[in-house]
CSV table of C-alpha atoms in Angstrom, one decimal:
chain,number,residue,atom,x,y,z
A,15,MET,CA,-3.7,-26.8,-11.9
A,16,SER,CA,-5.9,-24.5,-9.9
A,17,HIS,CA,-6.9,-21.0,-10.6
A,18,ALA,CA,-4.4,-19.9,-7.9
A,19,PHE,CA,-1.6,-20.7,-10.3
A,20,ALA,CA,-3.2,-18.6,-13.0
A,21,TYR,CA,-3.2,-15.6,-10.6
A,22,ALA,CA,0.4,-16.3,-9.7
A,23,LEU,CA,1.3,-16.1,-13.4
A,24,VAL,CA,-0.7,-12.8,-13.7
A,25,GLY,CA,1.4,-11.6,-10.8
A,26,ALA,CA,4.6,-12.5,-12.5
A,27,GLY,CA,3.3,-10.7,-15.7
A,28,LEU,CA,2.5,-7.5,-13.6
A,29,PHE,CA,6.0,-7.6,-12.1
A,30,LEU,CA,7.6,-7.7,-15.5
A,31,LEU,CA,5.4,-5.0,-17.0
A,32,GLY,CA,6.3,-2.8,-14.1
A,33,LEU,CA,10.0,-3.6,-14.5
A,34,TYR,CA,9.9,-2.8,-18.2
A,35,ALA,CA,8.2,0.6,-17.6
A,36,LEU,CA,10.6,1.3,-14.7
A,37,VAL,CA,13.6,1.0,-17.0
A,38,ALA,CA,12.1,2.3,-20.2
A,39,TYR,CA,10.4,5.6,-19.1
A,40,ALA,CA,12.3,8.6,-17.9
A,41,HIS,CA,9.5,10.5,-16.1
A,42,LEU,CA,9.8,9.9,-12.4
A,43,LEU,CA,6.0,9.8,-11.7
A,44,ARG,CA,5.8,7.0,-14.2
A,45,LYS,CA,8.7,5.2,-12.5
A,46,ILE,CA,6.8,5.4,-9.2
A,47,LEU,CA,3.7,4.0,-10.8
A,48,ALA,CA,5.8,1.2,-12.3
A,49,LEU,CA,7.3,0.4,-8.8
A,50,ASN,CA,3.8,0.2,-7.4
A,51,ILE,CA,2.6,-2.2,-10.1
A,52,MET,CA,5.7,-4.4,-9.6
A,53,GLY,CA,4.8,-4.5,-5.9
A,54,SER,CA,1.3,-5.6,-6.7
A,55,GLY,CA,2.7,-8.3,-8.9
A,56,VAL,CA,4.8,-9.6,-6.0
A,57,PHE,CA,1.9,-9.5,-3.6
A,58,LEU,CA,-0.3,-11.4,-6.1
A,59,VAL,CA,2.3,-14.2,-6.5
A,60,LEU,CA,2.6,-14.5,-2.7
A,61,VAL,CA,-1.1,-14.7,-2.0
A,62,ALA,CA,-1.8,-16.9,-5.0
A,63,LEU,CA,0.8,-19.4,-3.7
A,64,ALA,CA,-0.7,-19.2,-0.2
A,65,LYS,CA,-3.9,-20.7,-1.7
A,66,ARG,CA,-2.4,-24.0,-2.5
A,67,THR,CA,-4.1,-25.6,0.5
A,68,GLY,CA,-6.9,-27.1,-1.5
A,69,ASP,CA,-10.3,-26.6,0.1
A,70,ALA,CA,-8.9,-25.6,3.4
A,71,GLU,CA,-8.4,-22.0,4.5
A,72,PRO,CA,-5.4,-20.4,2.8
A,73,ASP,CA,-2.1,-19.9,4.6
A,74,PRO,CA,-2.4,-16.7,6.7
A,75,VAL,CA,1.3,-15.9,7.0
A,76,PRO,CA,1.7,-14.6,3.4
A,77,HIS,CA,-1.6,-12.7,3.9
A,78,ALA,CA,-0.1,-10.9,6.9
A,79,MET,CA,3.1,-10.2,5.1
A,80,VAL,CA,1.2,-8.7,2.1
A,81,ILE,CA,-0.8,-6.4,4.4
A,82,THR,CA,2.4,-5.2,5.9
A,83,GLY,CA,3.8,-4.8,2.4
A,84,ILE,CA,0.9,-2.7,1.2
A,85,VAL,CA,1.4,-0.2,4.1
A,86,VAL,CA,5.2,-0.1,3.5
A,87,ALA,CA,4.5,0.5,-0.2
A,88,VAL,CA,2.3,3.5,0.4
A,89,SER,CA,4.8,5.1,2.8
A,90,ALA,CA,7.6,4.4,0.3
A,91,THR,CA,5.5,6.0,-2.5
A,92,ALA,CA,4.9,9.1,-0.4
A,93,LEU,CA,8.6,9.5,0.2
A,94,ALA,CA,9.4,8.9,-3.5
A,95,LEU,CA,6.9,11.5,-4.5
A,96,ALA,CA,8.5,14.0,-2.1
A,97,LEU,CA,11.9,13.3,-3.6
A,98,MET,CA,10.4,13.6,-7.1
A,99,LEU,CA,9.0,17.1,-6.2
A,100,LYS,CA,12.4,18.1,-4.8
A,101,VAL,CA,14.1,17.1,-8.1
A,102,SER,CA,11.6,18.9,-10.2
A,103,GLY,CA,11.7,21.9,-8.0
A,104,LYS,CA,15.5,22.2,-8.5
A,105,THR,CA,15.7,21.3,-12.2
A,106,GLY,CA,12.3,22.1,-13.5
A,107,GLN,CA,11.9,18.6,-14.9
A,108,ALA,CA,10.7,15.4,-13.2
A,109,VAL,CA,13.5,13.3,-14.7
A,110,LEU,CA,16.8,12.2,-13.1
A,111,PRO,CA,19.7,14.4,-14.1
A,112,GLY,CA,21.8,12.9,-16.9
A,113,ARG,CA,18.8,11.3,-18.6
A,114,HIS,CA,17.4,13.1,-21.6
A,115,GLN,CA,13.9,12.8,-22.7
A,116,ASP,CA,13.3,11.7,-26.3
B,7,MET,CA,-22.1,-27.5,-10.9
B,8,ASP,CA,-20.2,-27.4,-14.2
B,9,VAL,CA,-21.8,-24.1,-15.2
B,10,ILE,CA,-20.5,-22.6,-11.9
B,11,VAL,CA,-17.0,-23.9,-12.6
B,12,VAL,CA,-17.0,-22.5,-16.2
B,13,LEU,CA,-18.3,-19.1,-14.9
B,14,GLU,CA,-15.6,-19.0,-12.2
B,15,TRP,CA,-12.9,-19.7,-14.8
B,16,ALA,CA,-14.4,-17.0,-17.1
B,17,PHE,CA,-14.5,-14.5,-14.2
B,18,ASP,CA,-10.9,-15.3,-13.3
B,19,ALA,CA,-9.8,-15.0,-16.9
B,20,VAL,CA,-11.5,-11.6,-17.4
B,21,LEU,CA,-10.1,-10.4,-14.1
B,22,GLY,CA,-6.5,-11.5,-14.8
B,23,LEU,CA,-6.5,-10.1,-18.3
B,24,GLY,CA,-8.2,-6.9,-17.0
B,25,LEU,CA,-5.4,-6.5,-14.5
B,26,LEU,CA,-2.7,-6.9,-17.1
B,27,TRP,CA,-4.4,-4.6,-19.5
B,28,LEU,CA,-5.0,-1.8,-16.9
B,29,ALA,CA,-1.4,-2.1,-15.7
B,30,TRP,CA,-0.2,-1.7,-19.3
B,31,ARG,CA,-2.5,1.3,-20.0
B,32,THR,CA,-1.4,2.9,-16.6
B,33,LEU,CA,2.2,2.6,-17.6
B,34,ASN,CA,2.0,3.9,-21.2
B,35,SER,CA,-1.0,6.3,-21.4
B,36,PRO,CA,0.4,9.7,-22.5
B,37,ASP,CA,-1.5,11.7,-20.0
B,38,LEU,CA,-0.2,11.4,-16.5
B,39,PHE,CA,-3.6,12.3,-14.9
B,40,LYS,CA,-5.2,9.5,-16.9
B,41,ALA,CA,-2.5,7.1,-15.9
B,42,ILE,CA,-3.2,7.8,-12.2
B,43,VAL,CA,-6.9,7.3,-12.6
B,44,LEU,CA,-6.2,4.0,-14.4
B,45,PHE,CA,-3.9,3.1,-11.5
B,46,ILE,CA,-6.7,3.7,-9.0
B,47,SER,CA,-9.0,1.4,-11.0
B,48,PHE,CA,-6.2,-1.1,-11.1
B,49,GLY,CA,-6.2,-1.0,-7.3
B,50,LEU,CA,-9.9,-1.7,-7.2
B,51,LEU,CA,-9.5,-4.7,-9.5
B,52,MET,CA,-6.7,-6.0,-7.3
B,53,ALA,CA,-9.1,-5.8,-4.4
B,54,LEU,CA,-11.5,-8.1,-6.4
B,55,ALA,CA,-8.6,-10.5,-7.1
B,56,TRP,CA,-7.8,-10.6,-3.3
B,57,VAL,CA,-11.5,-11.6,-2.7
B,58,ARG,CA,-11.2,-14.4,-5.3
B,59,LEU,CA,-8.1,-15.7,-3.5
B,60,ASN,CA,-9.9,-15.9,-0.2
B,61,ALA,CA,-7.9,-12.9,1.3
B,62,PRO,CA,-10.6,-10.5,2.5
B,63,ASP,CA,-8.2,-8.8,5.0
B,64,ILE,CA,-5.9,-7.8,2.1
B,65,ALA,CA,-8.9,-6.8,0.0
B,66,LEU,CA,-9.9,-4.3,2.7
B,67,ALA,CA,-6.4,-2.9,3.0
B,68,GLU,CA,-6.0,-2.7,-0.8
B,69,ALA,CA,-9.3,-0.9,-1.3
B,70,ALA,CA,-8.5,1.7,1.4
B,71,ILE,CA,-4.8,2.1,0.8
B,72,GLY,CA,-3.8,0.8,-2.6
B,73,ALA,CA,-6.7,2.3,-4.5
B,74,GLY,CA,-7.7,5.2,-2.2
B,75,LEU,CA,-4.7,6.7,-0.4
B,76,THR,CA,-2.0,6.0,-2.9
B,77,GLY,CA,-4.3,7.5,-5.6
B,78,ALA,CA,-4.8,10.6,-3.4
B,79,LEU,CA,-1.0,10.9,-2.8
B,80,LEU,CA,-0.3,10.6,-6.6
B,81,LEU,CA,-2.9,13.1,-7.6
B,82,ALA,CA,-1.7,15.6,-5.0
B,83,ALA,CA,1.8,15.1,-6.2
B,84,LEU,CA,0.8,15.6,-9.8
B,85,ALA,CA,-1.0,18.9,-8.9
B,86,ARG,CA,2.2,20.1,-7.2
B,87,LEU,CA,4.3,18.9,-10.1
B,88,ARG,CA,2.4,21.0,-12.6
B,89,THR,CA,3.2,24.2,-10.6
B,90,THR,CA,7.0,23.5,-10.8
B,91,THR,CA,7.5,22.0,-14.3
B,92,ASP,CA,6.6,23.2,-17.7
B,93,ASN,CA,3.6,21.2,-18.9
B,94,THR,CA,4.8,20.9,-22.4
B,95,MET,CA,7.3,18.2,-21.6
B,96,PRO,CA,6.3,15.0,-23.3
B,97,ALA,CA,6.0,12.4,-20.6
B,98,GLN,CA,4.8,9.4,-22.7
B,99,LEU,CA,7.7,8.3,-24.8
B,100,PRO,CA,10.0,5.5,-23.5
B,101,ALA,CA,13.6,6.7,-23.3
B,102,GLY,CA,16.4,5.1,-25.2
B,103,SER,CA,16.8,3.9,-28.8
B,104,TRP,CA,14.9,1.1,-30.4
B,105,PHE,CA,17.9,-1.1,-30.0
B,106,GLN,CA,18.0,-0.5,-26.2
B,107,ARG,CA,14.3,-1.1,-25.9
B,108,GLY,CA,14.5,-4.3,-28.0
B,109,LEU,CA,17.4,-5.6,-25.8
B,110,LEU,CA,15.3,-4.8,-22.7
B,111,ILE,CA,12.3,-6.7,-24.1
B,112,VAL,CA,14.5,-9.8,-24.9
B,113,LEU,CA,16.0,-9.7,-21.3
B,114,LEU,CA,12.6,-9.3,-19.7
B,115,SER,CA,11.2,-12.2,-21.8
B,116,GLY,CA,14.0,-14.4,-20.5
B,117,SER,CA,13.1,-13.3,-16.9
B,118,ALA,CA,9.4,-13.9,-17.7
B,119,ALA,CA,10.1,-17.5,-18.8
B,120,GLY,CA,12.3,-18.0,-15.7
B,121,LEU,CA,9.7,-16.6,-13.3
B,122,GLY,CA,6.8,-18.5,-15.0
B,123,TYR,CA,8.8,-21.7,-14.8
B,124,ALA,CA,9.7,-21.2,-11.2
B,125,VAL,CA,6.0,-20.7,-10.3
B,126,TRP,CA,4.9,-23.7,-12.5
B,127,ILE,CA,7.2,-26.3,-10.9
B,128,LEU,CA,6.1,-25.6,-7.3
B,129,PRO,CA,4.1,-28.4,-5.7
B,130,SER,CA,0.4,-27.8,-6.4
B,131,HIS,CA,-0.7,-28.7,-2.9
B,132,THR,CA,1.0,-27.6,0.3
B,133,SER,CA,-0.4,-26.3,3.6
B,134,GLY,CA,2.5,-24.0,4.2
B,135,LEU,CA,2.4,-22.6,7.8
B,136,SER,CA,-1.4,-22.7,8.1
B,137,MET,CA,-1.2,-25.9,10.3
B,138,ALA,CA,1.2,-24.3,12.7
B,139,VAL,CA,-1.0,-21.2,12.9
B,140,THR,CA,-4.2,-23.1,13.5
B,141,ALA,CA,-2.6,-25.2,16.2
B,142,ASN,CA,-1.5,-22.1,18.1
B,143,LEU,CA,-4.5,-19.9,17.4
B,144,ASP,CA,-6.0,-20.7,20.8
B,145,VAL,CA,-3.1,-19.1,22.7
B,146,SER,CA,-2.7,-16.1,20.4
B,147,GLY,CA,-5.4,-13.9,21.8
B,148,ALA,CA,-7.1,-13.5,18.4
B,149,ARG,CA,-9.5,-15.7,16.5
B,150,ASN,CA,-8.7,-14.2,13.1
B,151,PRO,CA,-5.5,-16.1,11.9
B,152,VAL,CA,-4.2,-13.0,10.0
B,153,THR,CA,-4.5,-10.8,13.0
B,154,ALA,CA,-2.8,-13.5,15.1
B,155,VAL,CA,0.1,-13.6,12.7
B,156,LEU,CA,0.3,-9.8,12.4
B,157,LEU,CA,0.1,-8.9,16.1
B,158,ASN,CA,1.4,-12.1,17.8
B,159,PHE,CA,3.3,-14.7,15.9
B,160,ARG,CA,5.1,-12.2,13.7
B,161,GLY,CA,4.6,-9.1,15.8
B,162,TYR,CA,8.1,-7.9,15.0
B,163,ASP,CA,7.1,-7.4,11.4
B,164,THR,CA,4.4,-5.0,12.5
B,165,MET,CA,6.7,-3.3,14.9
B,166,LEU,CA,9.2,-2.6,12.1
B,167,GLU,CA,6.4,-1.5,9.9
B,168,MET,CA,5.4,1.2,12.4
B,169,ILE,CA,9.0,2.4,12.3
B,170,VAL,CA,9.0,2.4,8.5
B,171,LEU,CA,5.9,4.6,8.5
B,172,LEU,CA,7.7,6.9,11.0
B,173,LEU,CA,10.8,7.0,8.8
B,174,ALA,CA,8.7,8.0,5.7
B,175,VAL,CA,7.3,11.0,7.6
B,176,LEU,CA,10.8,11.9,9.0
B,177,GLY,CA,12.2,11.7,5.4
B,178,ILE,CA,9.6,14.1,4.1
B,179,TRP,CA,10.0,16.5,7.0
B,180,SER,CA,13.8,16.4,6.7
B,181,LEU,CA,13.5,17.3,3.0
B,182,GLY,CA,11.8,20.4,4.3
B,183,GLY,CA,8.3,19.3,3.5
B,184,LEU,CA,6.5,19.4,0.1
B,185,PRO,CA,5.8,22.6,-1.8
B,186,PRO,CA,2.3,23.8,-0.9
B,187,ARG,CA,-0.5,22.3,-3.0
B,188,PRO,CA,-2.3,24.8,-5.2
B,189,GLU,CA,-5.1,25.8,-2.9
B,190,ARG,CA,-8.7,25.8,-4.2
B,191,PRO,CA,-11.5,27.1,-2.0
B,192,ALA,CA,-13.5,24.1,-0.8
B,193,VAL,CA,-16.7,23.6,-2.8
B,194,ALA,CA,-19.9,23.6,-0.8
B,195,VAL,CA,-20.7,20.0,-1.8
B,196,LEU,CA,-17.4,18.7,-0.6
B,197,ASP,CA,-17.7,20.7,2.6
B,198,THR,CA,-21.2,19.4,3.4
B,199,PHE,CA,-20.5,15.9,2.2
B,200,SER,CA,-17.4,15.5,4.4
B,201,ARG,CA,-19.4,16.6,7.4
B,202,PHE,CA,-21.7,13.7,6.8
B,203,LEU,CA,-19.0,11.2,5.8
B,204,ILE,CA,-16.4,11.7,8.5
B,205,PRO,CA,-18.6,10.4,11.4
B,206,VAL,CA,-19.3,7.3,9.2
B,207,PHE,CA,-15.6,6.9,8.5
B,208,ILE,CA,-14.8,7.0,12.3
B,209,LEU,CA,-17.6,4.5,13.0
B,210,ALA,CA,-16.4,2.2,10.2
B,211,ALA,CA,-12.8,2.4,11.5
B,212,ALA,CA,-13.9,1.6,15.0
B,213,TYR,CA,-15.8,-1.4,13.7
B,214,LEU,CA,-13.0,-2.7,11.6
B,215,LEU,CA,-10.6,-2.3,14.6
B,216,TRP,CA,-12.9,-4.2,17.0
B,217,VAL,CA,-13.9,-6.9,14.6
B,218,GLY,CA,-10.3,-7.5,13.5
B,219,ALA,CA,-9.7,-10.0,16.4
B,220,ASP,CA,-12.4,-12.4,15.1
B,221,ALA,CA,-13.0,-11.6,11.4
B,222,PRO,CA,-11.3,-9.7,8.5
B,223,GLY,CA,-10.3,-6.3,9.6
B,224,GLY,CA,-7.8,-4.9,12.1
B,225,ALA,CA,-5.4,-2.0,12.7
B,226,PHE,CA,-4.2,-1.5,9.2
B,227,GLN,CA,-7.7,-1.4,7.7
B,228,ALA,CA,-9.0,0.8,10.5
B,229,GLY,CA,-6.0,3.1,10.3
B,230,SER,CA,-6.3,3.6,6.6
B,231,VAL,CA,-10.0,4.4,6.8
B,232,LEU,CA,-9.3,6.9,9.5
B,233,GLY,CA,-6.4,8.3,7.5
B,234,ALA,CA,-8.7,8.7,4.5
B,235,ALA,CA,-11.1,10.7,6.8
B,236,GLY,CA,-8.1,12.9,7.6
B,237,VAL,CA,-7.3,13.3,3.9
B,238,LEU,CA,-10.9,14.3,3.3
B,239,LEU,CA,-10.7,16.9,6.1
B,240,LEU,CA,-7.5,18.3,4.6
B,241,LEU,CA,-9.1,18.5,1.2
B,242,SER,CA,-12.0,20.4,2.5
B,243,GLY,CA,-9.7,23.1,3.8
B,244,TRP,CA,-9.1,22.1,7.4
B,245,ARG,CA,-5.6,22.5,8.7
B,246,PRO,CA,-4.3,21.4,12.1
B,247,GLY,CA,-3.5,24.4,14.3
B,248,VAL,CA,0.1,25.4,15.0
B,249,ARG,CA,-0.1,24.1,18.6
B,250,LEU,CA,-1.6,20.8,17.4
B,251,MET,CA,1.3,20.4,15.0
B,252,GLN,CA,3.8,20.3,17.9
B,253,TRP,CA,3.9,17.6,20.5
B,254,PRO,CA,0.3,16.3,20.1
B,255,LEU,CA,1.1,15.4,16.5
B,256,ARG,CA,4.5,13.9,17.3
B,257,LEU,CA,2.9,11.8,20.1
B,258,ALA,CA,0.2,10.5,17.8
B,259,LEU,CA,2.8,9.7,15.1
B,260,THR,CA,5.0,7.7,17.5
B,261,ILE,CA,2.6,6.2,19.9
B,262,GLY,CA,2.2,2.9,17.9
B,263,ALA,CA,6.0,2.4,17.5
B,264,ILE,CA,6.6,3.4,21.2
B,265,THR,CA,4.0,0.9,22.5
B,266,PHE,CA,5.4,-1.9,20.4
B,267,ILE,CA,9.0,-1.2,21.6
B,268,ILE,CA,7.9,-0.9,25.3
B,269,LEU,CA,5.9,-4.2,25.1
B,270,GLY,CA,8.8,-5.8,23.2
B,271,VAL,CA,11.3,-4.9,25.9
B,272,LEU,CA,8.9,-6.0,28.7
B,273,THR,CA,8.2,-9.4,27.0
B,274,LEU,CA,11.9,-9.8,26.4
B,275,LEU,CA,12.5,-9.3,30.1
B,276,TYR,CA,9.7,-11.4,31.5
B,277,GLU,CA,9.1,-14.0,28.8
B,278,GLN,CA,12.6,-14.2,27.4
B,279,GLN,CA,11.2,-13.6,23.9
B,280,LEU,CA,10.4,-10.6,21.8
B,281,LEU,CA,6.6,-9.9,21.8
B,282,ALA,CA,5.7,-13.3,23.3
B,283,TYR,CA,2.7,-12.3,25.3
B,284,PRO,CA,1.6,-14.3,28.4
B,285,VAL,CA,-1.4,-16.3,27.2
B,286,ALA,CA,-3.9,-14.9,29.8
B,287,GLN,CA,-3.1,-11.3,28.7
B,288,ALA,CA,-2.6,-11.9,25.0
B,289,GLY,CA,-6.1,-10.7,23.9
B,290,ARG,CA,-5.9,-7.5,25.9
B,291,MET,CA,-2.4,-6.7,24.7
B,292,ILE,CA,-3.4,-7.2,21.0
B,293,ILE,CA,-6.4,-4.8,21.4
B,294,LEU,CA,-4.1,-2.2,23.1
B,295,LEU,CA,-1.4,-2.5,20.4
B,296,GLU,CA,-4.0,-2.4,17.6
B,297,SER,CA,-5.8,0.6,19.0
B,298,LEU,CA,-2.6,2.7,19.4
B,299,ALA,CA,-1.2,1.4,16.0
B,300,THR,CA,-4.5,2.5,14.4
B,301,VAL,CA,-4.0,6.1,15.7
B,302,SER,CA,-0.4,6.2,14.5
B,303,ILE,CA,-1.2,4.7,11.1
B,304,ALA,CA,-4.1,7.1,10.5
B,305,VAL,CA,-2.2,10.2,11.6
B,306,THR,CA,0.9,9.1,9.6
B,307,LEU,CA,-1.1,8.6,6.4
B,308,ALA,CA,-2.9,11.9,6.7
B,309,ILE,CA,0.5,13.7,7.4
B,310,LEU,CA,2.1,12.0,4.4
B,311,PHE,CA,-0.7,13.5,2.3
B,312,LEU,CA,-0.4,16.9,3.9
B,313,GLY,CA,3.4,16.7,3.4
B,314,GLU,CA,4.2,20.0,5.2
B,315,SER,CA,7.0,20.3,7.6
B,316,PRO,CA,5.7,21.3,11.1
B,317,ASP,CA,8.4,23.9,11.7
B,318,PRO,CA,7.8,26.9,9.4
B,319,GLU,CA,11.4,28.1,9.8
B,320,GLU,CA,12.8,24.7,8.5
B,321,LYS,CA,11.0,25.3,5.2
B,322,LYS,CA,13.4,28.0,4.2
């Protein structure tokens, strides 16, 4: 049991926190934040599991995939924010149509 | 020796709990501005976690992109949002009834147990693909294993990623661009400060790009530092001229993807494999790809922040 496993569990926790917020909150900006936190959780699991090499250097392949993932996440976030602004420009509210805010 | 181990465990515990706590506060703090600021600090703590996991390449990318650029994008979107929506809307309460939320929590607890168990039963020691990477590092043209994976062994990942970046820009442009950000006159401090900072940003980006072949760094880190310099320029009131927004901009946006595709086709013809560089030229090809990818990544990130469609007539 190394500290890498502890980080992997934190990553799983972040993923689930993000998933909860993604479903539970109606505001689109909060959903985008939730997606980003879910992504960070996945990255943390990947990199933590890459460190199961003992004292040797960690596995570089998941590292490269996570760097790619971070850049893809930022471009997806930018597109999602643009879509959110379109929705709020049309409806005056940053929530998906058909969902009512409490 | 024992003291060090205890300290390391204590640091990891504080960091892990801090990450979870910040994520939770980000997701349910009533004020959206506060939520975004908490998200930026979450990104910085993530960068620390990457360092703890011996992933300095990711730590650099996370600090520049995850904490810096995503935060700038979110804050700019929030400022635009406040001009289009009424501010009185409560944004904090979870939707749905107590029953629905309870059901959600039960389902998620089930998933948590499943995920936790799936992580727990994995073998605690495995070398993964690191043996294969180390064995082929000599012929890859780079001495930093992460760069070798990104630009050589799994070059097609990076090629597709350049295309994803391009698609994000195209998506925003085809939506007609973003509504203009509420303009504020640039403050003198920001104006002067960015004049000092931008040469430093350019120097740092060049260093990161060059050092990426041997040490942590590379196209993504350099591109995001340059992109951040672009964001700083845009914030201090600079706008690319109309002529710059036409073909020079489009060339800068696509040059990374185009070079990848051309090299991919050439290697497919001559080496019978996508992006399999001849050993003698591998180092040079990686530097070429990385330099052009850096330009594309930087321009794309700055344009994503600017968010305006280049054709004024398409906005209508």
